[in-house]
PDB file of C-alpha atoms in Angstrom:
ATOM      1  CA  MET A   1      -0.171   0.056   0.089  1.00  0.00           C
ATOM      2  CA  LYS A   2       1.519   3.474  -0.910  1.00  0.00           C
ATOM      3  CA  ALA A   3       1.264   6.058   1.616  1.00  0.00           C
ATOM      4  CA  ASN A   4      -1.777   8.259   1.511  1.00  0.00           C
ATOM      5  CA  GLN A   5      -1.343  11.651   2.425  1.00  0.00           C
ATOM      6  CA  ASN A   6      -5.181  12.746   1.946  1.00  0.00           C
ATOM      7  CA  ILE A   7      -7.080  13.547   4.816  1.00  0.00           C
ATOM      8  CA  VAL A   8     -10.488  14.157   4.194  1.00  0.00           C
ATOM      9  CA  PRO A   9     -12.804  16.408   6.806  1.00  0.00           C
ATOM     10  CA  GLU A  10     -15.110  13.804   7.687  1.00  0.00           C
ATOM     11  CA  LEU A  11     -14.894  11.006  10.000  1.00  0.00           C
ATOM     12  CA  LEU A  12     -15.407   7.551   7.941  1.00  0.00           C
ATOM     13  CA  ASP A  13     -19.114   6.460   8.863  1.00  0.00           C
ATOM     14  CA  ASN A  14     -18.611   2.640   9.315  1.00  0.00           C
ATOM     15  CA  GLU A  15     -19.578   1.902  12.627  1.00  0.00           C
ATOM     16  CA  LYS A  16     -22.245  -0.871  11.581  1.00  0.00           C
ATOM     17  CA  ARG A  17     -19.040  -2.697  11.009  1.00  0.00           C
ATOM     18  CA  PHE A  18     -18.385  -3.378  14.481  1.00  0.00           C
ATOM     19  CA  THR A  19     -20.732  -5.198  15.857  1.00  0.00           C
ATOM     20  CA  ASP A  20     -18.948  -8.554  16.944  1.00  0.00           C
ATOM     21  CA  PRO A  21     -19.342  -9.181  20.863  1.00  0.00           C
ATOM     22  CA  PHE A  22     -15.815  -8.275  21.177  1.00  0.00           C
ATOM     23  CA  PHE A  23     -16.299  -4.930  20.574  1.00  0.00           C
ATOM     24  CA  LYS A  24     -18.945  -4.511  22.932  1.00  0.00           C
ATOM     25  CA  GLN A  25     -16.738  -4.856  26.276  1.00  0.00           C
ATOM     26  CA  PHE A  26     -15.509  -1.389  25.612  1.00  0.00           C
ATOM     27  CA  LYS A  27     -17.530   1.901  26.215  1.00  0.00           C
ATOM     28  CA  LEU A  28     -16.539   4.478  23.664  1.00  0.00           C
ATOM     29  CA  ARG A  29     -15.382   8.002  24.797  1.00  0.00           C
ATOM     30  CA  HIS A  30     -14.535  11.226  23.209  1.00  0.00           C
ATOM     31  CA  ARG A  31     -11.113  13.110  23.808  1.00  0.00           C
ATOM     32  CA  HIS A  32     -11.317  16.088  25.731  1.00  0.00           C
ATOM     33  CA  GLN A  33     -11.180  18.034  22.546  1.00  0.00           C
ATOM     34  CA  PRO A  34     -11.185  17.417  18.839  1.00  0.00           C
ATOM     35  CA  LEU A  35      -7.600  16.453  17.100  1.00  0.00           C
ATOM     36  CA  GLN A  36      -6.452  18.993  14.999  1.00  0.00           C
ATOM     37  CA  LEU A  37      -5.003  17.531  11.924  1.00  0.00           C
ATOM     38  CA  THR A  38      -4.094  20.374   9.582  1.00  0.00           C
ATOM     39  CA  ASP A  39      -5.064  24.272  10.198  1.00  0.00           C
ATOM     40  CA  ALA A  40      -8.340  23.461   8.390  1.00  0.00           C
ATOM     41  CA  ILE A  41      -9.230  20.066   9.599  1.00  0.00           C
ATOM     42  CA  ALA A  42     -10.154  18.695  13.208  1.00  0.00           C
ATOM     43  CA  LYS A  43     -11.889  15.468  14.205  1.00  0.00           C
ATOM     44  CA  ASP A  44     -13.801  14.435  17.273  1.00  0.00           C
ATOM     45  CA  TYR A  45     -12.603  10.722  17.436  1.00  0.00           C
ATOM     46  CA  ARG A  46     -14.201   7.906  19.993  1.00  0.00           C
ATOM     47  CA  PHE A  47     -11.687   5.919  21.824  1.00  0.00           C
ATOM     48  CA  PRO A  48     -10.731   3.347  22.242  1.00  0.00           C
ATOM     49  CA  THR A  49     -10.036   2.921  18.422  1.00  0.00           C
ATOM     50  CA  PHE A  50     -11.819  -0.250  17.037  1.00  0.00           C
ATOM     51  CA  TYR A  51     -10.032  -2.514  14.264  1.00  0.00           C
ATOM     52  CA  GLY A  52     -12.144  -5.217  12.400  1.00  0.00           C
ATOM     53  CA  ASN A  53     -11.212  -7.513   9.418  1.00  0.00           C
ATOM     54  CA  VAL A  54      -7.266  -7.537  10.362  1.00  0.00           C
ATOM     55  CA  THR A  55      -4.684  -9.808   9.047  1.00  0.00           C
ATOM     56  CA  CYS A  56      -1.448  -9.834  10.854  1.00  0.00           C
ATOM     57  CA  ALA A  57       1.891 -11.308  10.535  1.00  0.00           C
ATOM     58  CA  ILE A  58       4.184 -11.292  13.581  1.00  0.00           C
ATOM     59  CA  GLY A  59       8.114 -12.374  13.770  1.00  0.00           C
ATOM     60  CA  VAL A  60       9.883 -12.488  17.120  1.00  0.00           C
ATOM     61  CA  PHE A  61      13.536 -12.194  17.073  1.00  0.00           C
ATOM     62  CA  MET A  62      16.676 -12.511  19.470  1.00  0.00           C
ATOM     63  CA  CYS A  63      18.988  -9.295  19.592  1.00  0.00           C
ATOM     64  CA  ASN A  64      21.945  -7.949  21.778  1.00  0.00           C
ATOM     65  CA  TYR A  65      20.562  -6.951  25.335  1.00  0.00           C
ATOM     66  CA  ASP A  66      23.007  -3.963  25.817  1.00  0.00           C
ATOM     67  CA  LYS A  67      21.780  -2.420  22.161  1.00  0.00           C
ATOM     68  CA  ALA A  68      18.081  -3.101  22.912  1.00  0.00           C
ATOM     69  CA  GLN A  69      18.473  -1.304  26.621  1.00  0.00           C
ATOM     70  CA  ALA A  70      20.497   1.770  24.900  1.00  0.00           C
ATOM     71  CA  MET A  71      17.346   2.106  22.759  1.00  0.00           C
ATOM     72  CA  LEU A  72      15.004   2.501  25.608  1.00  0.00           C
ATOM     73  CA  PRO A  73      13.804   6.084  26.587  1.00  0.00           C
ATOM     74  CA  HIS A  74      14.050   5.548  30.483  1.00  0.00           C
ATOM     75  CA  PRO A  75      16.029   4.075  32.848  1.00  0.00           C
ATOM     76  CA  GLN A  76      13.191   2.200  34.579  1.00  0.00           C
ATOM     77  CA  MET A  77      12.473   0.176  31.496  1.00  0.00           C
ATOM     78  CA  LYS A  78      14.517  -3.123  31.212  1.00  0.00           C
ATOM     79  CA  PRO A  79      14.339  -5.302  28.025  1.00  0.00           C
ATOM     80  CA  VAL A  80      13.023  -8.732  28.855  1.00  0.00           C
ATOM     81  CA  ARG A  81      16.112 -10.621  29.571  1.00  0.00           C
ATOM     82  CA  MET A  82      16.955 -13.738  27.477  1.00  0.00           C
ATOM     83  CA  PRO A  83      19.569 -16.453  27.748  1.00  0.00           C
ATOM     84  CA  ARG A  84      23.101 -15.263  26.305  1.00  0.00           C
ATOM     85  CA  ASN A  85      22.903 -11.324  27.110  1.00  0.00           C
ATOM     86  CA  ARG A  86      19.990 -11.101  24.731  1.00  0.00           C
ATOM     87  CA  ALA A  87      16.757  -9.419  24.526  1.00  0.00           C
ATOM     88  CA  LEU A  88      13.909  -9.660  22.103  1.00  0.00           C
ATOM     89  CA  VAL A  89      12.813  -7.535  19.093  1.00  0.00           C
ATOM     90  CA  THR A  90       8.999  -7.965  17.649  1.00  0.00           C
ATOM     91  CA  PHE A  91       7.964  -6.955  14.174  1.00  0.00           C
ATOM     92  CA  SER A  92       4.112  -6.768  14.088  1.00  0.00           C
ATOM     93  CA  CYS A  93       2.756  -5.985  10.294  1.00  0.00           C
ATOM     94  CA  TYR A  94      -0.855  -5.010  10.083  1.00  0.00           C
ATOM     95  CA  GLU A  95      -3.460  -4.798   7.061  1.00  0.00           C
ATOM     96  CA  TYR A  96      -6.212  -2.985   8.757  1.00  0.00           C
ATOM     97  CA  LYS A  97      -8.927  -3.223   6.313  1.00  0.00           C
ATOM     98  CA  ASP A  98     -11.902  -1.813   8.837  1.00  0.00           C
ATOM     99  CA  VAL A  99     -10.915   0.781  11.130  1.00  0.00           C
ATOM    100  CA  MET A 100     -13.809   2.656  13.159  1.00  0.00           C
ATOM    101  CA  ASN A 101     -14.156   6.410  11.490  1.00  0.00           C
ATOM    102  CA  VAL A 102     -10.843   6.030   9.781  1.00  0.00           C
ATOM    103  CA  ALA A 103      -9.826   4.984   6.561  1.00  0.00           C
ATOM    104  CA  PRO A 104      -8.102   1.784   5.959  1.00  0.00           C
ATOM    105  CA  TYR A 105      -4.328   1.334   6.165  1.00  0.00           C
ATOM    106  CA  ASN A 106      -1.179  -0.706   6.949  1.00  0.00           C
ATOM    107  CA  GLU A 107       1.342  -0.687   9.835  1.00  0.00           C
ATOM    108  CA  ILE A 108       4.506  -2.187  11.077  1.00  0.00           C
ATOM    109  CA  ALA A 109       4.823  -2.138  14.823  1.00  0.00           C
ATOM    110  CA  MET A 110       8.668  -2.517  15.930  1.00  0.00           C
ATOM    111  CA  THR A 111       8.712  -2.997  19.381  1.00  0.00           C
ATOM    112  CA  ILE A 112      11.186  -4.147  22.238  1.00  0.00           C
ATOM    113  CA  PRO A 113       9.517  -6.650  25.325  1.00  0.00           C
ATOM    114  CA  VAL A 114      10.028  -4.654  28.348  1.00  0.00           C
ATOM    115  CA  MET A 115       9.552  -4.771  32.156  1.00  0.00           C
ATOM    116  CA  VAL A 116       8.786  -1.392  33.628  1.00  0.00           C
ATOM    117  CA  ASP A 117      10.791  -0.726  37.123  1.00  0.00           C
ATOM    118  CA  PRO A 118      10.768  -4.328  37.866  1.00  0.00           C
ATOM    119  CA  LEU A 119      12.125  -5.908  41.173  1.00  0.00           C
ATOM    120  CA  VAL A 120      13.686  -8.565  39.326  1.00  0.00           C
ATOM    121  CA  ASN A 121      13.989  -8.689  36.092  1.00  0.00           C
ATOM    122  CA  VAL A 122      12.908 -11.871  35.268  1.00  0.00           C
ATOM    123  CA  PRO A 123      14.507 -14.052  32.537  1.00  0.00           C
ATOM    124  CA  VAL A 124      12.189 -15.537  29.482  1.00  0.00           C
ATOM    125  CA  LEU A 125       9.125 -16.049  31.682  1.00  0.00           C
ATOM    126  CA  PRO A 126       7.220 -12.323  30.801  1.00  0.00           C
ATOM    127  CA  MET A 127       7.061 -13.657  27.104  1.00  0.00           C
ATOM    128  CA  ILE A 128       5.220 -16.842  27.969  1.00  0.00           C
ATOM    129  CA  VAL A 129       3.190 -16.648  31.277  1.00  0.00           C
ATOM    130  CA  GLU A 130       0.611 -14.239  31.917  1.00  0.00           C
ATOM    131  CA  GLY A 131       0.225 -12.120  34.847  1.00  0.00           C
ATOM    132  CA  PHE A 132       3.277 -10.140  34.753  1.00  0.00           C
ATOM    133  CA  ARG A 133       1.706  -6.380  35.527  1.00  0.00           C
ATOM    134  CA  LYS A 134       4.681  -4.417  34.627  1.00  0.00           C
ATOM    135  CA  PHE A 135       5.164  -6.187  31.413  1.00  0.00           C
ATOM    136  CA  GLY A 136       4.944  -4.397  27.732  1.00  0.00           C
ATOM    137  CA  TYR A 137       6.167  -3.412  24.628  1.00  0.00           C
ATOM    138  CA  TYR A 138       8.302  -0.168  23.933  1.00  0.00           C
ATOM    139  CA  VAL A 139       7.616   1.104  20.178  1.00  0.00           C
ATOM    140  CA  PHE A 140      10.692   2.144  18.740  1.00  0.00           C
ATOM    141  CA  HIS A 141       9.734   2.488  15.216  1.00  0.00           C
ATOM    142  CA  MET A 142       6.128   2.346  13.653  1.00  0.00           C
ATOM    143  CA  PRO A 143       5.912   2.844   9.934  1.00  0.00           C
ATOM    144  CA  VAL A 144       2.017   3.347   8.571  1.00  0.00           C
ATOM    145  CA  THR A 145       0.737   4.083   5.342  1.00  0.00           C
ATOM    146  CA  SER A 146      -2.044   6.891   6.652  1.00  0.00           C
ATOM    147  CA  LEU A 147      -0.724  10.690   7.174  1.00  0.00           C
ATOM    148  CA  GLU A 148      -3.922  11.106   9.382  1.00  0.00           C
ATOM    149  CA  ASN A 149      -2.868   7.843  11.344  1.00  0.00           C
ATOM    150  CA  ARG A 150       0.754   9.096  11.865  1.00  0.00           C
ATOM    151  CA  ILE A 151      -0.502  12.547  13.085  1.00  0.00           C
ATOM    152  CA  ARG A 152      -2.833  10.373  15.472  1.00  0.00           C
ATOM    153  CA  GLY A 153      -0.245   8.604  16.795  1.00  0.00           C
ATOM    154  CA  ASN A 154       2.290  11.289  17.123  1.00  0.00           C
ATOM    155  CA  LYS A 155      -0.048  13.955  18.941  1.00  0.00           C
ATOM    156  CA  ILE A 156      -2.094  11.604  20.956  1.00  0.00           C
ATOM    157  CA  TRP A 157       0.593   8.844  22.158  1.00  0.00           C
ATOM    158  CA  GLY A 158       3.849  10.150  21.053  1.00  0.00           C
ATOM    159  CA  LEU A 159       4.169   6.770  18.993  1.00  0.00           C
ATOM    160  CA  PRO A 160       7.160   7.206  16.881  1.00  0.00           C
ATOM    161  CA  LYS A 161       4.977   6.807  13.425  1.00  0.00           C
ATOM    162  CA  VAL A 162       6.201   7.818  10.257  1.00  0.00           C
ATOM    163  CA  LEU A 163       4.821   7.665   6.714  1.00  0.00           C
ATOM    164  CA  ASP A 164       6.204   4.916   4.572  1.00  0.00           C
ATOM    165  CA  ASP A 165       4.745   2.590   1.713  1.00  0.00           C
ATOM    166  CA  ILE A 166       4.170  -0.562   3.253  1.00  0.00           C
ATOM    167  CA  ASP A 167       3.396  -3.701   0.821  1.00  0.00           C
ATOM    168  CA  ILE A 168       2.139  -7.050   2.234  1.00  0.00           C
ATOM    169  CA  GLN A 169       1.899 -10.089   0.031  1.00  0.00           C
ATOM    170  CA  VAL A 170       0.957 -13.743   0.542  1.00  0.00           C
ATOM    171  CA  GLU A 171       2.228 -16.001  -1.777  1.00  0.00           C
ATOM    172  CA  ASN A 172       3.348 -19.722  -1.638  1.00  0.00           C
ATOM    173  CA  HIS A 173       2.430 -19.878   2.168  1.00  0.00           C
ATOM    174  CA  VAL A 174       4.527 -16.928   2.832  1.00  0.00           C
ATOM    175  CA  SER A 175       3.378 -13.497   4.102  1.00  0.00           C
ATOM    176  CA  THR A 176       5.945 -11.121   2.794  1.00  0.00           C
ATOM    177  CA  THR A 177       6.106  -7.461   4.030  1.00  0.00           C
ATOM    178  CA  THR A 178       8.257  -4.605   2.926  1.00  0.00           C
ATOM    179  CA  ALA A 179       8.577  -1.164   4.002  1.00  0.00           C
ATOM    180  CA  THR A 180       9.965   1.587   1.988  1.00  0.00           C
ATOM    181  CA  ASP A 181      10.836   5.228   3.395  1.00  0.00           C
ATOM    182  CA  SER A 182      10.067   8.710   1.770  1.00  0.00           C
ATOM    183  CA  GLU A 183      13.528   8.417   0.064  1.00  0.00           C
ATOM    184  CA  GLY A 184      13.008   5.378  -1.720  1.00  0.00           C
ATOM    185  CA  ASN A 185      14.865   2.995   0.550  1.00  0.00           C
ATOM    186  CA  ARG A 186      13.988  -0.456   1.000  1.00  0.00           C
ATOM    187  CA  TYR A 187      14.768  -1.120   4.676  1.00  0.00           C
ATOM    188  CA  PHE A 188      12.674  -3.994   5.796  1.00  0.00           C
ATOM    189  CA  THR A 189      11.382  -6.998   4.726  1.00  0.00           C
ATOM    190  CA  LEU A 190       9.946  -9.525   6.831  1.00  0.00           C
ATOM    191  CA  GLU A 191       9.096 -13.025   5.658  1.00  0.00           C
ATOM    192  CA  ILE A 192       6.380 -15.110   7.850  1.00  0.00           C
ATOM    193  CA  PRO A 193       4.964 -18.805   6.912  1.00  0.00           C
ATOM    194  CA  THR A 194       1.424 -18.889   6.875  1.00  0.00           C
ATOM    195  CA  GLU A 195       1.173 -22.338   7.828  1.00  0.00           C
ATOM    196  CA  GLY A 196       1.611 -23.480  11.571  1.00  0.00           C
ATOM    197  CA  THR A 197      -0.016 -24.619  14.555  1.00  0.00           C
ATOM    198  CA  ARG A 198      -3.285 -22.886  15.000  1.00  0.00           C
ATOM    199  CA  THR A 199      -3.628 -21.146  17.885  1.00  0.00           C
ATOM    200  CA  HIS A 200      -6.287 -19.082  19.440  1.00  0.00           C
ATOM    201  CA  PHE A 201      -5.336 -15.929  21.504  1.00  0.00           C
ATOM    202  CA  ASN A 202      -7.084 -13.539  23.607  1.00  0.00           C
ATOM    203  CA  VAL A 203      -4.741 -10.874  24.522  1.00  0.00           C
ATOM    204  CA  ARG A 204      -4.694  -7.761  26.828  1.00  0.00           C
ATOM    205  CA  SER A 205      -1.086  -6.184  26.862  1.00  0.00           C
ATOM    206  CA  ASN A 206       0.849  -2.878  27.782  1.00  0.00           C
ATOM    207  CA  LEU A 207       2.063  -0.763  25.357  1.00  0.00           C
ATOM    208  CA  TYR A 208       4.540   1.771  26.299  1.00  0.00           C
ATOM    209  CA  SER A 209       5.290   5.299  24.707  1.00  0.00           C
ATOM    210  CA  ARG A 210       7.169   8.359  25.314  1.00  0.00           C
ATOM    211  CA  LEU A 211       5.121  11.849  25.101  1.00  0.00           C
ATOM    212  CA  GLY A 212       7.246  14.567  25.708  1.00  0.00           C
ATOM    213  CA  ASP A 213       8.914  13.526  29.170  1.00  0.00           C
ATOM    214  CA  GLN A 214       5.791  11.526  29.832  1.00  0.00           C
ATOM    215  CA  LEU A 215       6.238   7.950  29.815  1.00  0.00           C
ATOM    216  CA  LEU A 216       2.702   6.647  28.395  1.00  0.00           C
ATOM    217  CA  GLN A 217       1.304   3.271  29.036  1.00  0.00           C
ATOM    218  CA  SER A 218      -2.019   2.278  26.777  1.00  0.00           C
ATOM    219  CA  GLN A 219      -3.767  -1.230  26.888  1.00  0.00           C
ATOM    220  CA  THR A 220      -3.910  -3.136  23.420  1.00  0.00           C
ATOM    221  CA  CYS A 221      -6.543  -5.857  23.223  1.00  0.00           C
ATOM    222  CA  PHE A 222      -7.012  -8.518  20.568  1.00  0.00           C
ATOM    223  CA  GLU A 223      -8.655 -11.810  20.125  1.00  0.00           C
ATOM    224  CA  ALA A 224      -7.946 -13.621  16.591  1.00  0.00           C
ATOM    225  CA  ASP A 225      -6.337 -16.747  15.537  1.00  0.00           C
ATOM    226  CA  PHE A 226      -3.083 -17.435  14.261  1.00  0.00           C
ATOM    227  CA  ASN A 227      -0.643 -20.006  12.458  1.00  0.00           C
ATOM    228  CA  VAL A 228       2.221 -20.190  14.953  1.00  0.00           C
ATOM    229  CA  THR A 229       5.992 -21.696  13.903  1.00  0.00           C
ATOM    230  CA  LYS A 230       8.291 -21.574  16.616  1.00  0.00           C
ATOM    231  CA  PHE A 231      12.041 -22.407  16.612  1.00  0.00           C
ATOM    232  CA  MET A 232      12.643 -22.748  20.494  1.00  0.00           C
ATOM    233  CA  ASP A 233      16.233 -23.871  19.918  1.00  0.00           C
ATOM    234  CA  ARG A 234      17.039 -20.537  19.189  1.00  0.00           C
ATOM    235  CA  LEU A 235      16.708 -19.410  23.173  1.00  0.00           C
ATOM    236  CA  TRP A 236      20.368 -21.145  23.477  1.00  0.00           C
ATOM    237  CA  LYS A 237      21.574 -20.987  19.987  1.00  0.00           C
ATOM    238  CA  THR A 238      23.380 -17.960  18.619  1.00  0.00           C
ATOM    239  CA  GLY A 239      24.237 -17.262  14.916  1.00  0.00           C
ATOM    240  CA  GLY A 240      24.088 -20.576  12.392  1.00  0.00           C
ATOM    241  CA  GLU A 241      22.544 -21.214   9.273  1.00  0.00           C
ATOM    242  CA  CYS A 242      19.104 -20.439   8.308  1.00  0.00           C
ATOM    243  CA  SER A 243      16.601 -22.334   6.070  1.00  0.00           C
ATOM    244  CA  ARG A 244      15.523 -18.954   4.296  1.00  0.00           C
ATOM    245  CA  PRO A 245      15.954 -15.031   4.959  1.00  0.00           C
ATOM    246  CA  TYR A 246      12.798 -14.486   7.485  1.00  0.00           C
ATOM    247  CA  LEU A 247      14.354 -10.853   7.889  1.00  0.00           C
ATOM    248  CA  THR A 248      16.077  -8.803   5.538  1.00  0.00           C
ATOM    249  CA  ILE A 249      17.479  -5.268   6.465  1.00  0.00           C
ATOM    250  CA  GLY A 250      18.015  -3.479   3.392  1.00  0.00           C
ATOM    251  CA  GLN A 251      19.652   0.538   3.471  1.00  0.00           C
ATOM    252  CA  GLY A 252      18.861   4.097   4.820  1.00  0.00           C
ATOM    253  CA  PRO A 253      18.841   5.390   8.252  1.00  0.00           C
ATOM    254  CA  TYR A 254      15.913   3.282   9.689  1.00  0.00           C
ATOM    255  CA  ALA A 255      18.091   0.115   8.469  1.00  0.00           C
ATOM    256  CA  ASP A 256      20.956   1.627  10.346  1.00  0.00           C
ATOM    257  CA  ARG A 257      18.947   1.578  13.356  1.00  0.00           C
ATOM    258  CA  LEU A 258      17.675  -1.885  12.900  1.00  0.00           C
ATOM    259  CA  ARG A 259      21.269  -3.201  12.172  1.00  0.00           C
ATOM    260  CA  ALA A 260      22.351  -1.617  15.472  1.00  0.00           C
ATOM    261  CA  LEU A 261      20.431  -4.020  17.211  1.00  0.00           C
ATOM    262  CA  GLU A 262      22.510  -6.914  16.385  1.00  0.00           C
ATOM    263  CA  ILE A 263      19.424  -9.229  15.618  1.00  0.00           C
ATOM    264  CA  ASP A 264      19.989 -12.593  15.414  1.00  0.00           C
TER     265      ASP A 264
END
């Protein structure tokens, strides 16, 4: 999907698409004032934002713990520790085909799983066991294909959203996501198998971002079925041969930032 810089004055009239029982657990509310998107356009959105008809491909990789720590904006935030002085980096690639009051767009959430002000930074377990109250994901980069959504994310939550082209294709049982920046640099390609163990998820997790001097905590909730492929031996191994290039880091400043994490 190409970057969409068009912002229309009206909210998209699509509330009838969000009748699933999942949405009924949330009470919609307005912000204290409409969000000013341009000099001439302000919109009075309701929150939380509802997403329906979504496809998602997620890749979870090991990276250097110290490099991940250096990317975090607050000393209270600690990457979830993994064996061999490593942390995790996650790439979640979304096609949002129905968004309440907003036109469809694509997005990639690049995050580091973290604990915030933990008494003990328990290794591994926060990723696989529910109940760690201080666990969440810090967003360090978030390309989107919608200027409207980029402004929303920047102004409301301080999310580091940038306007890029994001192409998502599924072919031969592989979902391939490619991000290209405004200078034409193809800096990120992720290939995820669409086959795997079918697993149902009903998730509530914290999303951390920084707005000015404030560290913000938001809750993200989803219910979905995923086809999951795991390589649990990577917990203990580093380097080595790979059957396919699941992650390809290209050129440009965003690629340089990803490369600095020393992703395995």
